[in-house]
Coordinates of C-alpha atoms in Angstrom, one line a residue:
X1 CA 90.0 4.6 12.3
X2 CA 88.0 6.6 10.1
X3 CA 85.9 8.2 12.7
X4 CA 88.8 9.0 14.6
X5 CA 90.9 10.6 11.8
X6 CA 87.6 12.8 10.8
X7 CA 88.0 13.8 14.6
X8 CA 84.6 12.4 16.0
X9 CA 86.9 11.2 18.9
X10 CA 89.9 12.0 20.9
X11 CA 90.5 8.3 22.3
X12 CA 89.1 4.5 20.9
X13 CA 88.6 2.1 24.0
X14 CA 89.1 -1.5 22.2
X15 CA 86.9 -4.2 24.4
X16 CA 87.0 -8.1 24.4
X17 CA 88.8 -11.3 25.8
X18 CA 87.9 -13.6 23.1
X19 CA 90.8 -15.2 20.9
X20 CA 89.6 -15.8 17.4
X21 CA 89.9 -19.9 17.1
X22 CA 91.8 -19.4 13.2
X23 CA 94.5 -16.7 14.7
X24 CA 94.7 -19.2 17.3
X25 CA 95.7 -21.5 15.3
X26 CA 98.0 -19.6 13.3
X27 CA 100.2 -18.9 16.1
X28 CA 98.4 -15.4 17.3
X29 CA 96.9 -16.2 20.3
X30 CA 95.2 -12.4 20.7
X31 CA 92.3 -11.1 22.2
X32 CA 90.1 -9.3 19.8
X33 CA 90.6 -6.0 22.0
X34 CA 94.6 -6.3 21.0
X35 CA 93.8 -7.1 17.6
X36 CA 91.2 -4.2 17.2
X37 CA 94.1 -1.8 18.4
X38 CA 97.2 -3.6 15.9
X39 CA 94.5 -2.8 13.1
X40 CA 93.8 0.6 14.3
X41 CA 97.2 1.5 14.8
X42 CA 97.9 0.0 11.1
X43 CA 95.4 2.7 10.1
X44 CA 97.3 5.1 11.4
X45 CA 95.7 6.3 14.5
X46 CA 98.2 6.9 17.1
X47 CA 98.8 4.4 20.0
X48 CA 98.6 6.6 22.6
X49 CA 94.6 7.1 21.8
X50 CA 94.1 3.7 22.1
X51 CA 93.3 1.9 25.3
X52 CA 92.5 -1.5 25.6
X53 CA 90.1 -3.5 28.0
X54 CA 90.8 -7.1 28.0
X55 CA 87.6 -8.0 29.4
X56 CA 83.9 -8.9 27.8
X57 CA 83.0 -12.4 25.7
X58 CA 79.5 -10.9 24.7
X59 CA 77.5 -7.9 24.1
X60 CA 76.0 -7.6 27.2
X61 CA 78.9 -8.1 29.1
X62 CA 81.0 -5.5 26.7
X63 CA 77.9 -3.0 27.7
X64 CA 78.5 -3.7 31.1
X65 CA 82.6 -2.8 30.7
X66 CA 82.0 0.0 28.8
X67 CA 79.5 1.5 31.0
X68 CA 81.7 0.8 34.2
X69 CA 84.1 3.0 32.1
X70 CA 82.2 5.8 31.2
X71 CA 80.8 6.1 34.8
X72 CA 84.0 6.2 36.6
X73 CA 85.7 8.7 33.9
X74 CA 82.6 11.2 34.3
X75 CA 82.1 10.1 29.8
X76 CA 79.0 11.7 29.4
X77 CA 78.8 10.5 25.4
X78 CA 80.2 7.4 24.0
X79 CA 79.7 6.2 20.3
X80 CA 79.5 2.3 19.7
X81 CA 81.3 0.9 16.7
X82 CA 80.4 -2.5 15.6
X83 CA 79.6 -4.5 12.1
X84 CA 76.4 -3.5 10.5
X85 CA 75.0 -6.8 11.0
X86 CA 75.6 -6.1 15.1
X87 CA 74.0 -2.5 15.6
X88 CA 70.0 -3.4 16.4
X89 CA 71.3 -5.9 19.3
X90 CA 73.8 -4.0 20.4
X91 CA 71.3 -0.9 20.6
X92 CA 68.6 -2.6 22.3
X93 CA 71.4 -4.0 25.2
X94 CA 73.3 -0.5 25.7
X95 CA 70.3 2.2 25.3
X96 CA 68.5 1.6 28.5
X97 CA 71.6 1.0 30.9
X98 CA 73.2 4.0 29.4
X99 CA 70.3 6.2 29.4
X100 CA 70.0 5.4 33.3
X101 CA 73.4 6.7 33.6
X102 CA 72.7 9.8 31.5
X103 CA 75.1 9.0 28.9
X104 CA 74.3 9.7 25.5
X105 CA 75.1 6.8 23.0
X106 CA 75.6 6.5 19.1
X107 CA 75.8 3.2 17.6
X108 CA 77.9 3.5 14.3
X109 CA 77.8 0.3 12.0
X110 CA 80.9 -0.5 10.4
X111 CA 81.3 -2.7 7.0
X112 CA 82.0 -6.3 7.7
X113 CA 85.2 -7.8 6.2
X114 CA 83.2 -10.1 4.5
X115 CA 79.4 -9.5 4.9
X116 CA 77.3 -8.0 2.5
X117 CA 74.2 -6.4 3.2
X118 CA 73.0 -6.3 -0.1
X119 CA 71.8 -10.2 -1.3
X120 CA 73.0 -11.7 2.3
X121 CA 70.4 -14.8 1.9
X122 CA 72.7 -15.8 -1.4
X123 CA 76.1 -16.5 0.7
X124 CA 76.0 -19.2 2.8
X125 CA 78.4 -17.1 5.7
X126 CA 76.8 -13.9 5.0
X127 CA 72.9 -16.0 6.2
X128 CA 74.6 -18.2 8.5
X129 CA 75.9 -14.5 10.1
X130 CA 72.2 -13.0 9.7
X131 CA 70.5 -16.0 11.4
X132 CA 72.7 -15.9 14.3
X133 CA 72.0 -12.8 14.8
X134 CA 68.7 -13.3 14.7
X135 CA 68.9 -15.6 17.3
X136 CA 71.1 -14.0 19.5
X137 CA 68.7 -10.8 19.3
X138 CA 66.1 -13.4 20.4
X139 CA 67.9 -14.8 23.3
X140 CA 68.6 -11.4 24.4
X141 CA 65.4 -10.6 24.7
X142 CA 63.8 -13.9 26.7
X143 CA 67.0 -13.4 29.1
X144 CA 68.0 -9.7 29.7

């Protein structure tokens, strides 16, 4: 929302088919694409700038959406949002792809709700989120 309102973009494309398990729960059985786009519009970007793809479980297959995108609407520059803790995996899976389509990327990390960088190894959810990442990064690598 911040990036938008300082004007870095006309329109936010908000991917993902997943349903968080504890909204779930709660009743609010949304994809995080439509709840991306409820938080965006609560932060006062308009809803006509947001479109949302309910598609994508993973990175890769988010890359894959986006880049489908971007191809067929002639986008010749896209910038990535995604947590902090997100931005060296999600580089390393859309550089290459989009580079072969000529399309200039920018991977912006965002602040996580609840992850820290600073002293991650002293929280228990803020290392169990580092480690994962870890070995998601490494998974990435042996299969893609």
């Amino acid at each position: 929302a911040k990036l938008f309102q300082k004007g870095y973009a006309e329109k936010i494309i908000c991917t993902g088919k997943n349903i968080p398990a504890k909204l779930a729960k709660l009743g609010y059985p949304y994809p995080e694409s439509e709840i991306t786009k409820i938080n965006l519009i609560r932060h006062k970007v308009p809803e006509n700038a947001i479109e949302t793809i309910v598609e994508g479980t993973s990175t890769i297959e988010e890359s894959d959406i986006i880049l489908d995108y971007c191809v067929k609407n002639k986008i010749k520059s896209v910038m990535i949002v995604t947590t902090q803790v997100h931005t060296r995996r999600v580089k390393n899976v859309f550089e290459n792809k989009f580079k072969d389509q000529n399309i200039h990327i920018n991977i912006q990390g965002s602040p996580h709700s609840y992850y820290s960088m600073d002293n991650w190894w002293k929280n228990e959810n803020n290392f169990e989120m580092v480690t994962g990442e870890i070995a998601k990064t490494f998974y990435y690598f042996l299969k893609y």
